[in-house]
Coordinates of C-alpha atoms and ligand atoms in Angstrom, one line a residue:
M1 CA -0.6 -54.6 -19.4
K2 CA -0.6 -55.0 -15.6
R3 CA 2.7 -53.2 -15.3
L4 CA 1.3 -50.4 -17.6
L5 CA -1.7 -50.1 -15.3
I6 CA 0.4 -49.8 -12.2
L7 CA 2.5 -47.2 -14.0
M8 CA -0.5 -45.3 -15.0
L9 CA -2.0 -45.5 -11.5
A10 CA 1.4 -44.3 -10.1
V11 CA 1.4 -41.3 -12.5
V12 CA -2.2 -40.4 -11.6
F13 CA -1.4 -40.9 -7.9
T14 CA 1.7 -38.7 -8.0
A15 CA 0.0 -36.0 -10.1
G16 CA -2.9 -36.1 -7.7
A17 CA -0.6 -35.8 -4.7
Q18 CA 1.1 -32.8 -6.2
Q19 CA -2.2 -31.1 -7.0
A20 CA -3.4 -31.7 -3.5
E21 CA -0.4 -29.9 -2.1
R22 CA -1.5 -26.7 -3.6
P23 CA -3.9 -24.5 -1.6
K24 CA -7.3 -23.8 -3.1
L25 CA -7.1 -20.1 -2.2
V26 CA -4.4 -17.5 -1.5
V27 CA -5.6 -14.5 0.5
G28 CA -3.1 -11.6 0.4
I29 CA -4.0 -9.0 3.1
V30 CA -2.5 -5.6 3.0
V31 CA -3.0 -3.2 6.0
D32 CA -2.5 0.3 4.7
Q33 CA 0.1 2.1 6.8
M34 CA 0.7 -0.7 9.3
R35 CA 4.1 -0.4 10.9
Y36 CA 5.7 -3.7 12.1
D37 CA 5.8 -2.5 15.7
Y38 CA 2.0 -2.1 15.8
L39 CA 1.7 -5.9 16.1
Y40 CA 3.7 -5.8 19.3
R41 CA 2.7 -2.4 20.8
F42 CA -1.0 -3.3 20.8
W43 CA -0.5 -7.1 21.4
D44 CA -1.9 -7.1 24.9
M45 CA -5.1 -5.5 23.7
F46 CA -5.7 -7.9 20.8
G47 CA -8.1 -10.8 21.3
E48 CA -7.4 -14.4 20.3
G49 CA -8.0 -15.6 16.8
G50 CA -6.9 -12.4 14.9
F51 CA -3.3 -11.0 14.7
K52 CA -2.3 -13.4 17.5
E53 CA -3.5 -16.4 15.6
L54 CA -1.5 -15.3 12.6
V55 CA 1.7 -14.8 14.6
K56 CA 1.4 -17.8 16.9
N57 CA 0.4 -20.3 14.3
G58 CA 2.0 -18.8 11.3
Y59 CA 5.5 -17.7 10.1
S60 CA 6.5 -14.2 10.9
C61 CA 9.3 -12.3 9.1
T62 CA 10.0 -9.6 11.7
S63 CA 12.6 -7.7 9.6
T64 CA 10.7 -7.1 6.3
H65 CA 11.6 -3.8 4.6
Y66 CA 10.7 -1.7 1.6
N67 CA 13.7 -1.6 -0.7
Y68 CA 12.9 1.7 -2.5
L69 CA 11.2 5.0 -2.0
P70 CA 8.8 6.7 -2.3
T71 CA 6.9 4.5 0.2
F72 CA 3.4 5.3 -0.9
T73 CA 0.3 3.2 -1.3
G74 CA 0.3 2.7 -5.1
P75 CA 3.9 1.6 -5.3
G76 CA 3.6 -0.4 -2.1
H77 CA 0.7 -2.6 -3.2
T78 CA 2.2 -3.1 -6.6
S79 CA 5.6 -4.2 -5.2
I80 CA 4.0 -6.7 -2.8
F81 CA 2.2 -8.5 -5.6
T82 CA 4.7 -8.1 -8.4
G83 CA 8.0 -8.8 -6.6
T84 CA 9.6 -5.8 -8.2
A85 CA 10.0 -2.0 -7.5
P86 CA 8.9 1.2 -9.2
W87 CA 12.2 1.1 -11.3
M88 CA 10.6 -1.8 -13.2
H89 CA 6.8 -1.9 -12.4
G90 CA 6.4 1.8 -13.3
I91 CA 4.1 2.7 -10.4
A92 CA 6.6 5.5 -9.5
G93 CA 4.3 7.1 -6.9
N94 CA 0.6 7.5 -6.3
N95 CA 0.9 10.3 -8.9
W96 CA 3.7 11.4 -11.1
F97 CA 4.4 14.0 -13.7
D98 CA 3.8 12.7 -17.3
R99 CA 6.1 14.7 -19.6
E100 CA 4.1 13.8 -22.7
L101 CA 0.8 14.8 -21.3
G102 CA 2.3 17.8 -19.5
R103 CA 0.4 17.0 -16.3
S104 CA 0.4 14.9 -13.2
V105 CA -1.2 11.4 -13.7
Y106 CA -2.7 9.1 -11.1
C107 CA -1.3 5.6 -10.9
A108 CA -4.7 3.8 -11.6
E109 CA -6.4 6.5 -13.7
D110 CA -7.9 5.4 -17.0
K111 CA -10.3 7.9 -18.7
T112 CA -11.2 5.2 -21.3
V113 CA -13.3 3.3 -18.8
T114 CA -16.1 4.2 -16.5
A115 CA -17.9 3.0 -13.3
V116 CA -19.9 -0.1 -13.1
G117 CA -22.5 0.2 -10.4
G118 CA -21.5 3.7 -9.3
T119 CA -20.9 7.4 -10.0
P120 CA -19.2 7.5 -13.4
E121 CA -16.0 9.4 -12.4
Q122 CA -15.5 7.1 -9.4
G123 CA -14.9 4.3 -11.8
E124 CA -12.3 5.8 -14.2
Y125 CA -9.7 3.4 -13.1
S126 CA -7.7 0.3 -14.4
P127 CA -4.3 -1.3 -14.1
R128 CA -3.2 0.1 -17.5
R129 CA -0.2 2.0 -16.1
L130 CA 1.2 -1.1 -14.5
L131 CA 4.1 -2.3 -16.6
V132 CA 4.6 -5.9 -15.3
N133 CA 2.5 -8.9 -14.2
S134 CA 1.2 -9.4 -10.7
I135 CA 1.3 -12.8 -9.0
A136 CA -2.4 -12.9 -9.8
D137 CA -1.6 -12.7 -13.6
E138 CA 0.9 -15.5 -13.3
M139 CA -1.5 -17.7 -11.4
R140 CA -4.1 -17.2 -14.2
I141 CA -1.5 -17.7 -17.0
S142 CA -0.4 -21.0 -15.4
N143 CA -3.7 -22.7 -16.1
S144 CA -4.9 -20.7 -19.1
F145 CA -6.8 -18.2 -17.0
K146 CA -8.8 -20.7 -15.0
S147 CA -7.6 -19.5 -11.6
K148 CA -9.7 -16.6 -10.4
A149 CA -8.2 -13.3 -9.1
I150 CA -10.2 -10.6 -7.3
G151 CA -9.0 -7.4 -5.7
I152 CA -10.9 -5.5 -2.9
A153 CA -10.1 -2.3 -1.1
I154 CA -11.8 1.0 -0.3
K155 CA -9.0 2.7 -2.3
E156 CA -9.2 1.8 -6.0
R157 CA -5.4 1.6 -6.5
S158 CA -5.1 -0.8 -3.6
S159 CA -7.7 -3.1 -5.2
I160 CA -6.6 -2.8 -8.9
L161 CA -2.8 -3.0 -8.8
P162 CA -2.5 -6.2 -6.7
A163 CA -5.1 -8.0 -8.8
G164 CA -3.1 -7.4 -12.0
H165 CA -4.0 -7.0 -15.6
S166 CA -6.1 -10.1 -16.1
A167 CA -8.1 -10.0 -12.8
N168 CA -11.7 -11.3 -12.9
G169 CA -12.7 -8.2 -10.9
A170 CA -11.5 -5.4 -8.7
Y171 CA -13.8 -3.6 -6.4
W172 CA -13.6 -0.3 -4.5
F173 CA -15.8 2.1 -2.6
D174 CA -17.9 4.8 -4.1
E175 CA -18.0 7.3 -1.3
I176 CA -20.8 9.3 -3.0
L177 CA -23.3 6.4 -3.4
G178 CA -21.9 4.3 -0.6
N179 CA -21.6 1.3 -2.9
W180 CA -18.8 -1.2 -3.8
I181 CA -18.2 -0.6 -7.5
S182 CA -15.9 -1.6 -10.4
S183 CA -15.0 -0.3 -13.8
T184 CA -15.8 -1.3 -17.4
Y185 CA -12.2 -2.5 -17.7
Y186 CA -13.4 -5.6 -15.8
M187 CA -17.1 -6.1 -16.4
K188 CA -20.3 -4.7 -17.9
E189 CA -22.3 -5.1 -14.7
L190 CA -21.7 -6.0 -11.1
P191 CA -22.1 -9.7 -10.2
K192 CA -25.3 -10.5 -8.3
W193 CA -23.4 -11.1 -5.0
A194 CA -22.0 -7.6 -5.1
E195 CA -25.4 -6.0 -6.1
D196 CA -27.0 -7.9 -3.2
F197 CA -24.3 -6.7 -0.8
N198 CA -24.9 -3.1 -1.9
K199 CA -28.6 -3.5 -1.4
K200 CA -28.0 -4.2 2.3
K201 CA -26.9 -0.6 2.7
R202 CA -24.2 -1.6 5.2
P203 CA -22.3 1.8 5.1
E204 CA -25.5 3.6 6.3
Q205 CA -25.8 1.1 9.2
L206 CA -22.1 1.3 10.1
L207 CA -22.1 5.1 10.0
S208 CA -25.1 5.3 12.3
Q209 CA -23.0 4.4 15.3
K210 CA -20.5 6.6 17.2
W211 CA -16.9 5.5 17.3
E212 CA -16.2 4.5 20.9
T213 CA -13.1 2.9 22.2
S214 CA -12.9 -0.8 22.7
Y215 CA -11.6 -0.5 26.2
P216 CA -11.8 2.3 28.8
L217 CA -9.5 5.2 27.8
A218 CA -7.2 4.6 30.8
K219 CA -6.2 1.2 29.4
Y220 CA -4.5 2.8 26.3
T221 CA -1.3 3.3 28.3
M222 CA 1.0 3.0 25.2
C223 CA -0.6 6.1 23.7
G224 CA -0.6 9.8 24.2
P225 CA -3.6 11.7 25.7
D226 CA -6.9 11.5 23.8
D227 CA -7.2 15.3 23.5
S228 CA -4.0 16.3 21.6
D229 CA -3.2 19.4 19.5
H230 CA -1.3 17.2 17.2
E231 CA -4.3 15.3 15.9
G232 CA -6.5 16.2 13.0
L233 CA -10.3 16.6 13.0
F234 CA -13.2 15.4 11.0
K235 CA -15.3 18.0 9.3
G236 CA -17.5 19.8 11.9
Q237 CA -15.5 18.5 14.9
T238 CA -13.9 20.9 17.5
R239 CA -11.7 18.4 19.4
P240 CA -10.1 15.1 18.3
V241 CA -11.7 13.1 21.2
F242 CA -13.8 10.0 21.8
P243 CA -16.6 9.3 21.2
H244 CA -16.4 10.5 17.6
D245 CA -19.9 11.4 16.6
I246 CA -19.8 9.6 13.2
P247 CA -23.5 10.2 12.4
A248 CA -23.0 14.0 12.9
I249 CA -19.7 13.9 10.8
T250 CA -21.5 12.0 8.1
K251 CA -24.2 14.6 8.0
A252 CA -21.6 17.4 7.8
L253 CA -19.8 15.6 4.9
G254 CA -22.9 14.9 3.0
N255 CA -21.5 11.6 1.7
F256 CA -20.2 8.2 2.8
S257 CA -16.5 9.2 3.1
A258 CA -16.4 9.2 6.9
I259 CA -16.3 5.4 6.8
E260 CA -12.9 5.6 5.2
G261 CA -11.5 7.3 8.3
T262 CA -13.0 5.0 10.9
P263 CA -12.6 1.3 11.9
M264 CA -16.0 0.7 10.3
G265 CA -14.2 0.9 7.0
S266 CA -12.3 -2.2 7.9
T267 CA -15.5 -4.0 8.9
L268 CA -17.1 -3.0 5.6
T269 CA -14.1 -4.3 3.7
K270 CA -14.0 -7.6 5.6
E271 CA -17.7 -8.2 5.0
F272 CA -17.4 -7.5 1.3
A273 CA -14.3 -9.8 1.0
I274 CA -16.3 -12.7 2.6
E275 CA -19.2 -12.1 0.2
A276 CA -16.6 -12.2 -2.7
I277 CA -15.2 -15.5 -1.6
K278 CA -18.7 -17.0 -1.4
G279 CA -20.1 -15.3 -4.5
E280 CA -17.2 -16.0 -6.8
N281 CA -16.8 -19.5 -5.3
L282 CA -13.2 -18.7 -4.7
G283 CA -11.2 -21.8 -3.8
K284 CA -13.9 -24.2 -5.1
G285 CA -12.4 -24.7 -8.6
E286 CA -9.7 -26.9 -9.9
F287 CA -6.9 -24.4 -9.5
T288 CA -5.7 -22.0 -6.9
D289 CA -7.5 -18.7 -6.7
L290 CA -6.4 -15.4 -5.3
L291 CA -8.1 -12.7 -3.2
A292 CA -6.2 -9.5 -2.7
V293 CA -7.8 -7.5 0.1
S294 CA -6.5 -4.3 1.4
F295 CA -7.7 -2.5 4.5
S296 CA -7.5 1.2 3.6
S297 CA -9.0 2.8 6.8
P298 CA -5.9 2.3 9.0
D299 CA -4.1 4.7 6.6
Y300 CA -6.8 7.4 6.8
I301 CA -6.8 7.0 10.6
G302 CA -3.0 7.0 10.8
H303 CA -2.8 10.2 8.7
R304 CA -5.3 12.0 10.8
Y305 CA -4.1 11.0 14.2
G306 CA -0.5 9.6 14.0
P307 CA 1.1 6.6 15.7
Q308 CA 0.7 7.8 19.3
A309 CA -3.0 8.3 19.1
I310 CA -5.6 6.3 21.0
E311 CA -7.6 6.4 17.7
T312 CA -4.8 4.5 16.0
A313 CA -4.5 1.9 18.7
D314 CA -8.2 1.4 18.7
C315 CA -8.3 1.1 14.9
Y316 CA -5.9 -1.9 15.2
I317 CA -7.8 -3.4 18.1
K318 CA -11.0 -3.3 16.0
L319 CA -9.1 -4.5 12.9
D320 CA -7.9 -7.5 14.9
R321 CA -11.6 -8.5 15.3
D322 CA -12.2 -8.2 11.6
I323 CA -9.1 -10.3 10.9
K324 CA -10.4 -12.9 13.3
D325 CA -13.8 -12.9 11.5
L326 CA -12.1 -13.4 8.2
L327 CA -9.9 -16.2 9.5
D328 CA -12.9 -17.9 11.2
F329 CA -14.8 -17.7 7.9
L330 CA -11.8 -19.2 6.0
K331 CA -11.6 -22.1 8.6
A332 CA -15.3 -22.8 8.1
Q333 CA -15.2 -22.4 4.3
F334 CA -12.1 -24.6 3.9
P335 CA -12.4 -27.3 6.6
K336 CA -9.4 -29.1 5.1
G337 CA -7.3 -26.1 5.8
D338 CA -6.2 -25.8 2.2
Y339 CA -5.8 -22.0 2.0
V340 CA -2.9 -19.7 2.6
V341 CA -3.0 -16.2 4.0
F342 CA -0.3 -13.6 4.1
L343 CA -0.5 -10.2 5.8
T344 CA 1.8 -7.2 5.3
A345 CA 1.6 -3.4 4.7
D346 CA 2.2 -1.0 1.9
H347 CA 4.4 1.3 4.0
G348 CA 4.6 2.5 7.6
A349 CA 4.4 6.0 9.0
A350 CA 6.5 8.7 10.7
E351 CA 6.0 10.0 14.2
V352 CA 4.1 13.3 14.4
P353 CA 6.8 16.0 14.6
G354 CA 4.9 18.4 16.8
F355 CA 4.5 15.6 19.4
V356 CA 8.0 14.0 19.5
R357 CA 9.8 17.3 19.2
Q358 CA 8.7 18.1 22.7
N359 CA 11.1 15.3 23.7
H360 CA 14.0 16.9 21.8
I361 CA 13.8 14.4 18.9
D362 CA 15.0 15.9 15.6
C363 CA 12.1 16.1 13.1
G364 CA 9.9 18.6 11.3
M365 CA 7.8 19.5 8.4
L366 CA 9.1 19.5 4.8
D367 CA 7.9 22.2 2.5
F368 CA 8.3 21.2 -1.1
S369 CA 6.7 24.3 -2.6
A370 CA 9.3 26.4 -0.7
Y371 CA 12.1 24.1 -2.0
T372 CA 10.8 24.5 -5.5
K373 CA 10.8 28.2 -5.2
T374 CA 14.3 28.3 -3.8
A375 CA 15.6 26.1 -6.7
E376 CA 13.7 28.1 -9.3
T377 CA 15.1 31.4 -7.9
A378 CA 18.6 30.0 -7.9
L379 CA 18.3 29.0 -11.6
R380 CA 16.7 32.3 -12.7
N381 CA 19.5 34.2 -11.0
H382 CA 22.2 32.0 -12.4
F383 CA 20.9 32.3 -16.0
N384 CA 19.7 35.9 -15.7
A385 CA 16.2 34.7 -16.7
G386 CA 13.1 36.7 -15.9
D387 CA 10.6 36.1 -13.1
E388 CA 8.3 34.2 -15.5
A389 CA 11.0 31.7 -16.5
K390 CA 10.1 28.2 -15.4
F391 CA 13.0 25.8 -15.0
I392 CA 11.1 23.3 -12.9
L393 CA 8.0 21.8 -14.4
N394 CA 6.9 19.8 -11.4
T395 CA 8.0 18.6 -8.0
N396 CA 6.6 15.3 -6.8
N397 CA 7.7 12.2 -4.9
Y398 CA 10.8 14.1 -3.6
Q399 CA 12.0 14.7 -7.2
F400 CA 12.3 17.8 -9.4
Y401 CA 11.2 17.5 -13.0
F402 CA 13.3 20.0 -15.0
N403 CA 12.0 21.9 -18.0
Y404 CA 14.1 20.6 -21.0
E405 CA 13.0 23.5 -23.2
M406 CA 14.8 25.9 -20.7
A407 CA 17.8 23.6 -20.6
K408 CA 18.0 23.9 -24.4
K409 CA 17.5 27.6 -24.4
Y410 CA 20.2 28.2 -21.8
K411 CA 22.5 25.5 -23.1
T412 CA 22.6 23.7 -19.8
T413 CA 22.1 20.1 -18.5
V414 CA 20.2 18.5 -15.6
E415 CA 23.5 17.9 -13.9
E416 CA 24.5 21.5 -14.1
M417 CA 21.1 22.7 -12.9
V418 CA 21.5 20.4 -9.9
E419 CA 24.9 21.9 -9.2
I420 CA 23.3 25.4 -9.3
I421 CA 20.4 24.6 -6.9
K422 CA 22.3 22.4 -4.5
P423 CA 24.2 25.0 -2.5
E424 CA 21.0 26.9 -1.8
L425 CA 19.0 23.8 -0.7
M426 CA 21.8 22.4 1.3
K427 CA 21.6 25.5 3.5
L428 CA 18.4 24.0 5.0
P429 CA 19.0 21.9 8.0
E430 CA 16.6 19.1 6.9
I431 CA 18.1 18.7 3.5
R432 CA 20.8 16.0 3.3
D433 CA 21.5 15.8 -0.4
V434 CA 20.4 16.8 -3.8
F435 CA 21.5 14.7 -6.7
P436 CA 20.6 14.0 -10.4
V437 CA 19.2 10.6 -11.1
S438 CA 22.1 10.1 -13.6
D439 CA 24.3 9.8 -10.4
L440 CA 22.6 6.5 -9.8
E441 CA 24.2 5.0 -12.9
R442 CA 27.7 6.3 -12.2
G443 CA 28.0 4.4 -8.9
T444 CA 28.8 7.6 -7.0
S445 CA 28.2 7.4 -3.3
A446 CA 28.7 3.7 -3.4
F447 CA 29.1 3.7 0.4
D448 CA 25.6 4.9 1.0
P449 CA 23.6 1.8 2.0
L450 CA 20.4 3.5 1.1
R451 CA 21.5 4.3 -2.4
S452 CA 19.9 1.2 -3.9
K453 CA 16.5 2.4 -2.6
F454 CA 16.9 5.4 -4.9
V455 CA 17.8 3.1 -7.8
F456 CA 14.8 0.9 -7.3
G457 CA 12.6 3.9 -6.8
T458 CA 13.5 5.7 -10.0
N459 CA 11.6 4.9 -13.1
K460 CA 13.4 6.5 -16.0
K461 CA 10.3 7.4 -18.0
R462 CA 8.1 8.5 -15.0
S463 CA 10.3 9.7 -12.2
G464 CA 11.9 13.2 -12.0
D465 CA 15.4 14.3 -12.9
A466 CA 16.8 14.9 -9.4
W467 CA 16.2 13.6 -5.9
L468 CA 15.9 15.9 -2.9
V469 CA 17.0 13.9 0.1
Y470 CA 16.0 14.9 3.7
N471 CA 16.9 13.7 7.2
P472 CA 15.0 11.0 9.0
G473 CA 12.0 12.2 11.0
W474 CA 11.0 15.0 8.6
L475 CA 7.9 14.7 6.6
S476 CA 5.5 16.4 4.2
H477 CA 2.1 16.8 5.7
D478 CA -0.2 19.1 7.7
T479 CA 1.2 20.0 11.1
K480 CA -1.5 17.6 12.6
G481 CA -1.3 13.9 12.0
T482 CA 1.4 12.2 10.0
S483 CA 2.5 10.8 6.6
H484 CA 5.0 8.4 5.0
G485 CA 7.1 8.2 1.8
S486 CA 10.7 8.1 3.0
P487 CA 13.3 5.3 2.7
Y488 CA 13.7 5.3 6.5
E489 CA 12.8 2.6 9.0
Y490 CA 9.5 4.0 10.2
D491 CA 8.2 4.0 6.6
A492 CA 10.0 1.0 5.3
H493 CA 9.7 -1.6 8.1
V494 CA 6.4 -3.5 7.9
P495 CA 4.9 -6.7 9.3
L496 CA 4.9 -9.9 7.2
V497 CA 3.2 -13.0 8.4
F498 CA 2.3 -16.2 6.4
Y499 CA -0.4 -18.5 7.7
G500 CA -2.2 -21.6 6.6
M501 CA -1.6 -24.7 4.5
N502 CA 2.0 -26.0 4.7
V503 CA 3.2 -22.8 6.5
N504 CA 5.8 -23.5 9.2
K505 CA 5.3 -22.1 12.7
G506 CA 8.0 -19.7 13.6
E507 CA 9.8 -16.4 13.3
Y508 CA 12.5 -15.4 10.9
R509 CA 14.6 -12.4 12.0
G510 CA 16.9 -12.1 8.9
H511 CA 16.5 -9.3 6.4
V512 CA 13.5 -9.7 4.0
E513 CA 12.5 -7.3 1.3
I514 CA 9.0 -6.5 0.2
T515 CA 9.8 -7.8 -3.3
D516 CA 10.4 -11.3 -1.8
I517 CA 6.7 -12.0 -1.1
A518 CA 5.5 -12.6 -4.6
P519 CA 8.5 -15.0 -5.5
T520 CA 7.9 -16.9 -2.2
I521 CA 4.2 -17.5 -3.1
A522 CA 5.0 -18.3 -6.7
N523 CA 7.7 -20.8 -5.7
Y524 CA 5.2 -22.4 -3.3
L525 CA 2.6 -22.7 -6.0
K526 CA 5.2 -23.9 -8.5
I527 CA 4.2 -21.3 -11.0
M528 CA 6.4 -18.7 -12.9
F529 CA 7.5 -15.8 -10.8
P530 CA 5.9 -12.5 -11.8
N531 CA 7.6 -11.4 -15.0
G532 CA 9.4 -8.3 -13.6
S533 CA 10.2 -9.8 -10.2
F534 CA 13.7 -9.7 -8.8
G535 CA 13.0 -10.7 -5.2
R536 CA 14.2 -13.9 -3.5
V537 CA 12.3 -16.8 -2.1
I538 CA 12.1 -16.6 1.7
E539 CA 13.4 -19.9 2.9
G540 CA 11.6 -21.6 5.7
V541 CA 8.1 -20.2 5.2
F542 CA 6.6 -23.3 3.7
K543 CA 7.2 -27.0 4.6
K544 CA 9.2 -28.8 2.0
Ligands
ZN601 ZN1 -0.9 3.3 1.9
ZN602 ZN1 -1.1 7.1 3.4

């Protein structure tokens, strides 16, 4: 009897010890459009307790890359939290052409649901187009759905896709009403904590201030001039300069959307994330909870101004303070330190061509409507088809979707159509290759180290029939500001820092892929890896 009791105590003790090793909360932070170099370019202007705290006291993987294209927001957020790529998770772009519906679809659209707490059409979103589980789903499955999972971001796709199918809630920003909202996919009404937050009218308060720099302009020595022809404008502005008169811009816009394009959007997101942790009692239950929070404003700011702008630097300096506030809150909320944070980005961004071209760097603007026209003309000429013949149904995510009806009519194939359009497109200096997706199965161009990015970026049911490949530095955007989407370094190389309970201090310089994050967290939590994941566990992040 005594031996049995000792044995039972030992079992209880061991089980207890194993339980205690798990964090109470995992906070996955995504900074939309944050390139890895931003951590270091703006380092001297960061305060203590934000990015510096994560890097100094956490584990930083300084060579973390996207392993597919297109490097857009929907696929990026999905890949971080599912450990797999568009090839498998199905989020083949922010939008893609749906052959059955005969139209372009949005990655998080769902006309069967409507808004909760907001303008009806601002809530027609859910994760129904996601084909795999997120780490949030696996956490919930591991204890019969007792773990809680919440997603938060100004952009609905950045909130919904990380939080997975079984999330307790996903919240995004209704720019018409200025409220955080959700959809009937998740709930019938907003929880009280969210309602209470909305009642405070924080967007109104935040938009009542001008956007001023954190330091005198002369201190932003790593940036270009404040007044630059290569930067975009807010509605009603004449020059892209500080201070940005946000109240006047808000008046010109007639809604709350200005907050998306200012650092105040990050502040609003941080405040709502803290309320969610408190209101949902995240980390206070028996099992590990997950909060996926994405800061969308750096992307809007990056698009408008580009990597060389003072606005972009200032956006990160202010985000640093918001990160500090969030970390300080977590420290106070979890005095035992039993939480884990990771921070990464959904893609990077290209340099603004108009700006770097002045220094002889090869780059420029891509024009996909012109490429489509060139390809269509080549096909019409080849088949002697009339001007109204439509061989290309859609061009999106650097892919052509061919019209199979026309292929049938002219007894041709995708491969043959690519052979017809390729010579014309290859005349353009920026075009490097045009190839049918079937090439990816034949192992052709086996010596192209980027070829696997096309494999992992091609979803057979949702992607197009042929890839149009362009040179590094070229991008598809207005002439002002920048964009992303390519397989190249500037879009693919992002920060990745782990911080918190059982995280080693240090830096890993080896190659890490974005699909390694979810398996690393799952392995640490000792739960099943997300069901479509193919990433590897990053050794050395967590103490054994
Ligand atoms: Zn993004
Ligand atoms: Zn973007």
